[in-house]
XYZ file of C-alpha atoms in Angstrom:
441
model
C 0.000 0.000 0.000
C 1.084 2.981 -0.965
C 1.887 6.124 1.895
C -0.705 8.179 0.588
C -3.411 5.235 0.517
C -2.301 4.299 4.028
C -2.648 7.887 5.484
C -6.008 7.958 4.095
C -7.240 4.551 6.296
C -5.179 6.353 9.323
C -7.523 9.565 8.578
C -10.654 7.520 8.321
C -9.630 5.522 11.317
C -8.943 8.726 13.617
C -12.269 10.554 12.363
C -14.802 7.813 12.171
C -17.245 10.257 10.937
C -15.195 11.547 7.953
C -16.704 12.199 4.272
C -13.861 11.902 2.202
C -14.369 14.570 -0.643
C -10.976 14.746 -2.544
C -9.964 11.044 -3.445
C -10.402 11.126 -7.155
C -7.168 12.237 -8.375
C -5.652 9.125 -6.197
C -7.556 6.710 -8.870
C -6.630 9.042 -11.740
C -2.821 8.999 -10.945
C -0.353 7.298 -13.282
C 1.584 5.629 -11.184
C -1.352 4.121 -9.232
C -2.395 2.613 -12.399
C 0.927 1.128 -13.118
C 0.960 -0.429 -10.010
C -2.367 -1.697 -10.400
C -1.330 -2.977 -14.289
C 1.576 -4.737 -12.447
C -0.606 -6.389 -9.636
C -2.893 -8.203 -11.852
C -2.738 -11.478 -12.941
C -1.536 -12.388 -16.896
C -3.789 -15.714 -16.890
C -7.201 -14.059 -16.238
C -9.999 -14.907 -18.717
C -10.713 -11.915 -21.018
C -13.453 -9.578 -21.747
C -15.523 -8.821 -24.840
C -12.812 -6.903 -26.852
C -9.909 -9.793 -26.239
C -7.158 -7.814 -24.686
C -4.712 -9.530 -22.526
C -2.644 -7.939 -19.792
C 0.136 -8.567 -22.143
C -0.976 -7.159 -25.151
C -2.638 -4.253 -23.137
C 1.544 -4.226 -21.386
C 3.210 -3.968 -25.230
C 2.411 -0.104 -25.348
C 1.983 0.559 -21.316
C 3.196 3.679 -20.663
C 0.564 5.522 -23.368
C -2.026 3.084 -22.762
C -1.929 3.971 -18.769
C -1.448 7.979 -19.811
C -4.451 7.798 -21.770
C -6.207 6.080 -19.788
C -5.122 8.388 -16.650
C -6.660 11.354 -19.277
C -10.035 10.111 -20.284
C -10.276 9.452 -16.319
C -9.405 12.976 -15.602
C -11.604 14.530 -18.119
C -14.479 11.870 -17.274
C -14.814 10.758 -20.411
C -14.352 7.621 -19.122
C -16.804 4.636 -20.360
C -16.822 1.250 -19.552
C -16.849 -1.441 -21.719
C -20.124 -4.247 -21.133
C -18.861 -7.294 -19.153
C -18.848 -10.297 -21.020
C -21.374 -13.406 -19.083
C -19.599 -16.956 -18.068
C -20.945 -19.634 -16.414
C -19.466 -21.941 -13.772
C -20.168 -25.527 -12.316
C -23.063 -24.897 -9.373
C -24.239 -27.558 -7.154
C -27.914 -27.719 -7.319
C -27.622 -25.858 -11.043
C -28.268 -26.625 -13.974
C -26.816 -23.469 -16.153
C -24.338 -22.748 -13.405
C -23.145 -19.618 -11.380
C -23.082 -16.720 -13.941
C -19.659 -14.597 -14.053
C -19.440 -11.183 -15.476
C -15.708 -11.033 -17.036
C -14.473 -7.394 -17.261
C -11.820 -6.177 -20.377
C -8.809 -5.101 -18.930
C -8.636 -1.466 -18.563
C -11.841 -1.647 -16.916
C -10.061 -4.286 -14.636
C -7.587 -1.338 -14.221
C -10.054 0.825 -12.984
C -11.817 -1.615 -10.403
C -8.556 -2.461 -9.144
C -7.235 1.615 -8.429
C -11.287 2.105 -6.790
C -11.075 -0.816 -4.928
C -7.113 0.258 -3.454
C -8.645 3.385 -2.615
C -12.075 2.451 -1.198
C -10.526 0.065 0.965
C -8.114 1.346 3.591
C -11.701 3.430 4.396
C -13.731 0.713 4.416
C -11.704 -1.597 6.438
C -11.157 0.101 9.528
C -15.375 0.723 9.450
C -16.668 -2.445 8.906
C -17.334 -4.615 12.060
C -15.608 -7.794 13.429
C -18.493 -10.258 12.166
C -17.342 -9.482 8.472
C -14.751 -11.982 7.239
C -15.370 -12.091 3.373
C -12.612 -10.948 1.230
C -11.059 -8.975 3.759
C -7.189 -8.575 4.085
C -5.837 -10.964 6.831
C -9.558 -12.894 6.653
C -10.471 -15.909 5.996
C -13.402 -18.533 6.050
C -11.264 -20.390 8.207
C -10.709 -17.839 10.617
C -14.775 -16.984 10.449
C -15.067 -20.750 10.620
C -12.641 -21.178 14.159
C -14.490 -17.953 15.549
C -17.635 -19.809 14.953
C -16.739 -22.346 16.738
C -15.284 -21.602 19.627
C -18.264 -18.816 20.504
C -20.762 -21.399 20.247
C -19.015 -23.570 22.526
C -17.984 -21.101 25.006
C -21.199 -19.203 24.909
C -24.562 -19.352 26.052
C -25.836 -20.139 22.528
C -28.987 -22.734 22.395
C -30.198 -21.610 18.780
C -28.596 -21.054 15.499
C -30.478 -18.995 12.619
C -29.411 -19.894 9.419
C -30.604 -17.408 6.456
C -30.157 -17.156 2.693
C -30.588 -14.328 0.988
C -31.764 -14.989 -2.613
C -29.368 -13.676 -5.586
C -27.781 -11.468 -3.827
C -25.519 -10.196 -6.217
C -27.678 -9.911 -8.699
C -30.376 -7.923 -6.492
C -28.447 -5.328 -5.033
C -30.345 -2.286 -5.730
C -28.477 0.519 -7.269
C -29.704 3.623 -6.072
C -28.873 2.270 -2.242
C -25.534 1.229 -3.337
C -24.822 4.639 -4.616
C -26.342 6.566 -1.017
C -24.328 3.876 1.384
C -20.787 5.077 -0.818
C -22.137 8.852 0.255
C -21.608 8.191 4.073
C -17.985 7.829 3.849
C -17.126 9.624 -0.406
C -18.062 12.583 -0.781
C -16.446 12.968 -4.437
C -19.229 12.766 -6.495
C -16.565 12.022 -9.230
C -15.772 8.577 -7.530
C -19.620 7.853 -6.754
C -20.549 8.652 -10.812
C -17.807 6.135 -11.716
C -18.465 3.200 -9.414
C -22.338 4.107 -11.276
C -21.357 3.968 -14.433
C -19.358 0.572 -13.797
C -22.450 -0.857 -12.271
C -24.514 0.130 -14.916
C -22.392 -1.104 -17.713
C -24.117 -3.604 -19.373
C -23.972 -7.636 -19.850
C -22.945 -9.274 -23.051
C -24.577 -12.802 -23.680
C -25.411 -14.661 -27.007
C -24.382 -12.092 -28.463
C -27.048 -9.245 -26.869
C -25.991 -6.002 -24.494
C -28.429 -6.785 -21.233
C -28.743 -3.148 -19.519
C -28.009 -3.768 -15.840
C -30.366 -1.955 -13.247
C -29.599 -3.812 -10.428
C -26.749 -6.384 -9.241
C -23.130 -6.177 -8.782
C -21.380 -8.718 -10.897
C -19.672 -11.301 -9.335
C -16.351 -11.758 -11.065
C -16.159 -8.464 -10.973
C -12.576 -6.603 -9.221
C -14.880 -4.386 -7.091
C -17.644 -6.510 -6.197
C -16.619 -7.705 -3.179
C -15.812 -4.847 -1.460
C -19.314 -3.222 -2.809
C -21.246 -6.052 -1.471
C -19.420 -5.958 1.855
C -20.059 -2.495 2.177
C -24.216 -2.820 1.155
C -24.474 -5.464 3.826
C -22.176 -3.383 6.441
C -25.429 -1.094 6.703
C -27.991 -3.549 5.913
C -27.205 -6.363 8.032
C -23.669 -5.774 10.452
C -24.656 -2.656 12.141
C -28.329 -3.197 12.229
C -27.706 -6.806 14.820
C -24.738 -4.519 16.244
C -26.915 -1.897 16.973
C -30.564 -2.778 16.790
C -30.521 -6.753 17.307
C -27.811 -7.134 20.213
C -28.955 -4.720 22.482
C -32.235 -5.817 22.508
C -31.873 -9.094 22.985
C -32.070 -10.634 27.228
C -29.546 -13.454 26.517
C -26.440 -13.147 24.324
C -26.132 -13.155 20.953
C -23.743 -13.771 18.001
C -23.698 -13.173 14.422
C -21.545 -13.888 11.597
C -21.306 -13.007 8.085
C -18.768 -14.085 4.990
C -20.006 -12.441 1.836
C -23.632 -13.260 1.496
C -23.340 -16.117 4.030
C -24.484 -15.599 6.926
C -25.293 -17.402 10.747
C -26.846 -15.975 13.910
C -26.422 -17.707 17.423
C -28.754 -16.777 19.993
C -29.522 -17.550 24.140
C -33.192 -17.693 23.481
C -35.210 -19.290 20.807
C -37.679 -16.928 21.226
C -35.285 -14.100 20.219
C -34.106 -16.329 17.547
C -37.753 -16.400 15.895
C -37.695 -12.963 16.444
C -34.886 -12.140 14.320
C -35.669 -14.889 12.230
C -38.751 -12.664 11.321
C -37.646 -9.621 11.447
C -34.942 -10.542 9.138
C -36.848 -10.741 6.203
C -38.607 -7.211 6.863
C -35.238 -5.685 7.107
C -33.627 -6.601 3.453
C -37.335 -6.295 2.158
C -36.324 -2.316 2.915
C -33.670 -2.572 0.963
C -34.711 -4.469 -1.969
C -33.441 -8.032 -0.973
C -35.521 -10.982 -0.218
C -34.827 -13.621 1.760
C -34.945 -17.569 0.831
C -37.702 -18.564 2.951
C -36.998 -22.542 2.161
C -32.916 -22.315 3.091
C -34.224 -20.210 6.576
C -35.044 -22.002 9.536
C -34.430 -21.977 13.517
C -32.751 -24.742 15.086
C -31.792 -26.212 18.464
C -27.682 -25.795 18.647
C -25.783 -26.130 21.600
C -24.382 -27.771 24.517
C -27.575 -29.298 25.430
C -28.779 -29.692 22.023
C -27.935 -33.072 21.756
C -29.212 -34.394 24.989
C -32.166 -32.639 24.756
C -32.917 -34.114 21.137
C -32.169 -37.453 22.555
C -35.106 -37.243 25.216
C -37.359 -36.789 22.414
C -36.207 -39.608 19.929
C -34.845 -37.288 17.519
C -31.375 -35.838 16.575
C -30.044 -32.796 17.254
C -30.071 -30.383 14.488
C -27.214 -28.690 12.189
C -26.317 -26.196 9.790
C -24.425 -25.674 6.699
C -22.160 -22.511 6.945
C -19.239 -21.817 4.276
C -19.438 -25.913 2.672
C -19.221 -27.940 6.425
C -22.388 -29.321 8.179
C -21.965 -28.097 11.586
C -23.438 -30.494 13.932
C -22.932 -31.379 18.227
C -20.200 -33.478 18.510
C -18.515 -34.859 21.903
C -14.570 -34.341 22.576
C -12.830 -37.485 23.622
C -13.370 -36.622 27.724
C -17.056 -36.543 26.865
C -17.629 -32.644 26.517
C -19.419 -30.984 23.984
C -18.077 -29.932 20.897
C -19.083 -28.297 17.590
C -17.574 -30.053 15.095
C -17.608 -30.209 11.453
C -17.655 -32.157 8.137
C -18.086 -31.658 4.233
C -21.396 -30.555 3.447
C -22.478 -33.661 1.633
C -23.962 -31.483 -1.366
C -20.276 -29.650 -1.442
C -18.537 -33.311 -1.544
C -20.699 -34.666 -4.350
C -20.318 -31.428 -6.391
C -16.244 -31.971 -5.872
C -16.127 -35.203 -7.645
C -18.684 -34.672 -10.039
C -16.161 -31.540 -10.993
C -13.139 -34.071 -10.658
C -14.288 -36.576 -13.089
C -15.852 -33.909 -15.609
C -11.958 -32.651 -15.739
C -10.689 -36.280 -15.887
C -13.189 -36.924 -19.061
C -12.128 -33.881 -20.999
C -8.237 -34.188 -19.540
C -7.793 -37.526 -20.885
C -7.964 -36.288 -24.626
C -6.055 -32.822 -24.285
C -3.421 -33.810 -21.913
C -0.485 -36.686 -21.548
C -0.605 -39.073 -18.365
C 2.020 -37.330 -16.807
C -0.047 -34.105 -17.243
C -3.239 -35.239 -15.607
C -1.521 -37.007 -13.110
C 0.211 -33.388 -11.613
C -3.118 -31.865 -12.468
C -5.204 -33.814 -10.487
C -2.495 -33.932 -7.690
C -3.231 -30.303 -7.515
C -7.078 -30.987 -7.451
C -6.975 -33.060 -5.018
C -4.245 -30.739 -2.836
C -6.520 -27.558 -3.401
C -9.629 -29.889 -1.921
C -7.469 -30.551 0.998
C -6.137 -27.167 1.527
C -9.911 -26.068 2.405
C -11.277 -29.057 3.991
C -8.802 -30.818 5.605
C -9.778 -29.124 9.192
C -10.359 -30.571 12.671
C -12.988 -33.735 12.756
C -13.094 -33.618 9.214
C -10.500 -36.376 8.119
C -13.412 -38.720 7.096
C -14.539 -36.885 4.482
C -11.282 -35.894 3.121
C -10.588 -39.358 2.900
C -14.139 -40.101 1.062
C -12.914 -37.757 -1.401
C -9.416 -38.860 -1.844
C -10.758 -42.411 -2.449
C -13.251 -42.151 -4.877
C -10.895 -39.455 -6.833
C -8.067 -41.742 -6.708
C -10.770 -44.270 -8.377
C -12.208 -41.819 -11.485
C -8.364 -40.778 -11.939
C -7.310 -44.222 -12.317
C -10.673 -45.022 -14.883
C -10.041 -41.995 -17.326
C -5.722 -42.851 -17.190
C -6.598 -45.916 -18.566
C -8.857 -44.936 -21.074
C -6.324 -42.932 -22.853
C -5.312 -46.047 -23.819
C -6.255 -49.781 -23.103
C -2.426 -51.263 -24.298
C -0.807 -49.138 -21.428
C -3.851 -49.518 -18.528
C -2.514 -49.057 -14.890
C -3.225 -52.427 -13.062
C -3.696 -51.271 -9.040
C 0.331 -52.049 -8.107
C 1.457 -50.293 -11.227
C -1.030 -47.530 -10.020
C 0.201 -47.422 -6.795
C 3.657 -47.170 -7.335
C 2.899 -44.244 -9.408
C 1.069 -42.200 -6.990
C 3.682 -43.029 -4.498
C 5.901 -41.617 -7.053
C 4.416 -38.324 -7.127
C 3.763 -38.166 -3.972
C -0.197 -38.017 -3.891
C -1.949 -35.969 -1.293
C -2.479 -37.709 2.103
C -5.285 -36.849 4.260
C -4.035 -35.004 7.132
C -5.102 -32.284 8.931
C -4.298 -28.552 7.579
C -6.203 -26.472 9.339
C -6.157 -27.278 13.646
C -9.584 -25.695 14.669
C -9.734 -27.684 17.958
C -9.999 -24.833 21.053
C -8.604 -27.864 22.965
C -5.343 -28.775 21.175
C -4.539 -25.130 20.969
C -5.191 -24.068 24.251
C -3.066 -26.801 25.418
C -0.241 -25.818 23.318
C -0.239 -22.533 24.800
């Protein structure tokens, strides 16, 4: 970060109740935009008029000049975004991306490095999504250990429908004006919303939504939820409330943890009257109260039944038992995120097998199966780790020897091979046990 950009979080940190109304020559600056040029990525997917970073990079220094210009003079215009689709469980046409060209990815990326050091000191500790030094493991842990050192008996879990494609413009636009007063900056970050979709072949107007895929989407949808959700159970929800209460929030996702059911229904109400106000609705069929606690499971078991859980962030949550018999909230792969993670695996090991040489798709799929791990390889969760690892270790082996039925792997030929390469092993990555840690301190 540069020392102007950092004095400008120190400012907003010191005077919480800043409007910032000079920004816009900070985005407009040349050597911002070089850095931003340089901090992109060369391998992204391009937008509707084809240019890569490096073919945008063979005449940099006029392309970021002019560019610096037509921002100065505001005669700026984005370029539509061009529509993708990507593998969704429970989808059939997918999750739709909207793929910016570059030099509009230029321009998210110098808003987004300004925007940010304000926003970041501002937004509240139940925020984790795409925040610097945040995680979903780190909202995940949190999670965790408040609901078993708390006084928490119900869990809320919500779903907000289409978010991103629902956020409502014109309140976008007013929750920027709290903090940026440059109307410059606020008349950009419009225009880029309102730039248009391209798919089969047809500009779609866009009145509401911010893309996902885009730069600056993230940060925009943190900052519409800040006010719509974060300070509201800060402010409004909390206080009110007899017992204690907990909420937290990555992206869109969002839980709620709560003393008493009966202020759990309450929210659980009142939350859908609250986005209502600001153009959101919430998905009444993914929305339900449910027992969650330290006496969850006992009290299930007096009625014949089993104690709830949740889905939060791809793990089922349910009320497990430590090995000295006390409660614990552990975790596994959300069975719908499992199946969806080999269904993707052996769609890649179908089309693989015809593009790429057995050598290829056998480091490819190591680094499949390594990502997988990376994420879900926490605390409690080895069994489903090693569900995955199994069967993908299976649909590798079927599509290697497809490629060719002279050179099949037999399962000690196979073996030796992944030994070879030294194929992922299910271990744990990620120690979210309160327990272990508190004992190492």
């Amino acid at each position: 970060m540069s020392p102007e950009l950092r004095r400008i979080g120190e400012k907003a940190r010191s005077e919480p109740r800043l409007v910032f109304t000079s920004l816009y020559h900070h985005i407009c600056d040349v050597d911002h935009l070089r850095a931003c040029f340089e901090a992109l990525p060369a391998d992204r997917a391009v937008g509707i008029d084809g240019i890569s970073k490096e073919q945008y990079g063979a005449n940099l220094d006029e392309n970021i000049k002019e560019l610096s210009s037509r921002l100065r003079n505001m005669g700026y215009r984005p370029q539509p975004k061009r529509r993708t689709y990507i593998p969704k469980p429970g989808s059939v046409k997918g999750r739709p991306l909207a793929i910016s060209c570059f030099e509009d990815k230029l321009v998210e990326l110098a808003i987004k490095r300004v925007l940010e050091p304000i926003y970041e000191v501002q937004f509240e500790d139940s925020s984790y999504g795409y925040r610097p030094g945040r995680s979903q493991h780190q909202c995940l842990d949190d999670l965790g250990r408040t609901i078993q050192q708390s006084r928490i008996n119900t869990i809320v879990e919500a779903d907000i429908r289409s978010f991103f494609n629902t956020v409502d413009h014109a309140w976008m636009l007013k929750f920027l004006g709290h903090r940026i007063g440059d109307p410059r900056i606020i008349r950009l970050i419009g225009c880029l919303l309102k730039g248009g979709i391209l798919e089969d072949g047809l500009v779609q107007a866009s009145e509401e939504g911010t893309p996902q895929g885009s730069i600056l989407s993230p940060l925009l949808s943190n900052i519409y939820l800040h006010y719509v959700l974060d300070l509201w159970f800060s402010r409004r929800v909390r206080p009110q409330c007899r017992g204690e209460a907990y909420y937290f929030r990555f992206a869109d996702d969002f839980v709620a943890g709560f003393q008493y059911r009966q202020e759990a229904e309450q929210f659980q109400t009142a939350l859908g009257e609250r986005l209502g106000q600001f153009k959101l609705r919430l998905a009444e069929e993914k929305t339900r109260c449910l027992a969650f606690g330290r006496f969850a499971r006992s009290n299930a078991q007096k009625q014949g039944q089993k104690p709830g859980e949740f889905t939060f962030l791809g793990f089922t949550h349910y009320c497990g038992k430590s090995k000295t018999g006390h409660f614990k909230v552990k975790r596994r792969t959300s069975r719908k995120k499992l199946g969806a993670s080999l269904r993707a695996f052996r769609h890649w090991a179908r089309g693989a097998r015809h593009k790429q040489t057995k050598a290829e798709m056998l480091a490819r799929a190591k680094a499949r199966v390594q990502g997988h791990l990376n994420y879900y390889a926490i605390t409690d969760n080895a069994r489903s780790c090693s569900r995955y690892v199994y069967h993908a270790t299976r649909i590798l082996r079927q599509w290697l020897n497809r490629k060719s039925q002279r050179q099949a792997y037999n399962w000690d030929e196979y073996n030796h091979v992944l030994r070879a390469i030294h194929w992922p092993r299910v271990q744990i990555r990620i120690d979210l046990s309160p327990f272990r840690r508190a004992e190492a301190c």
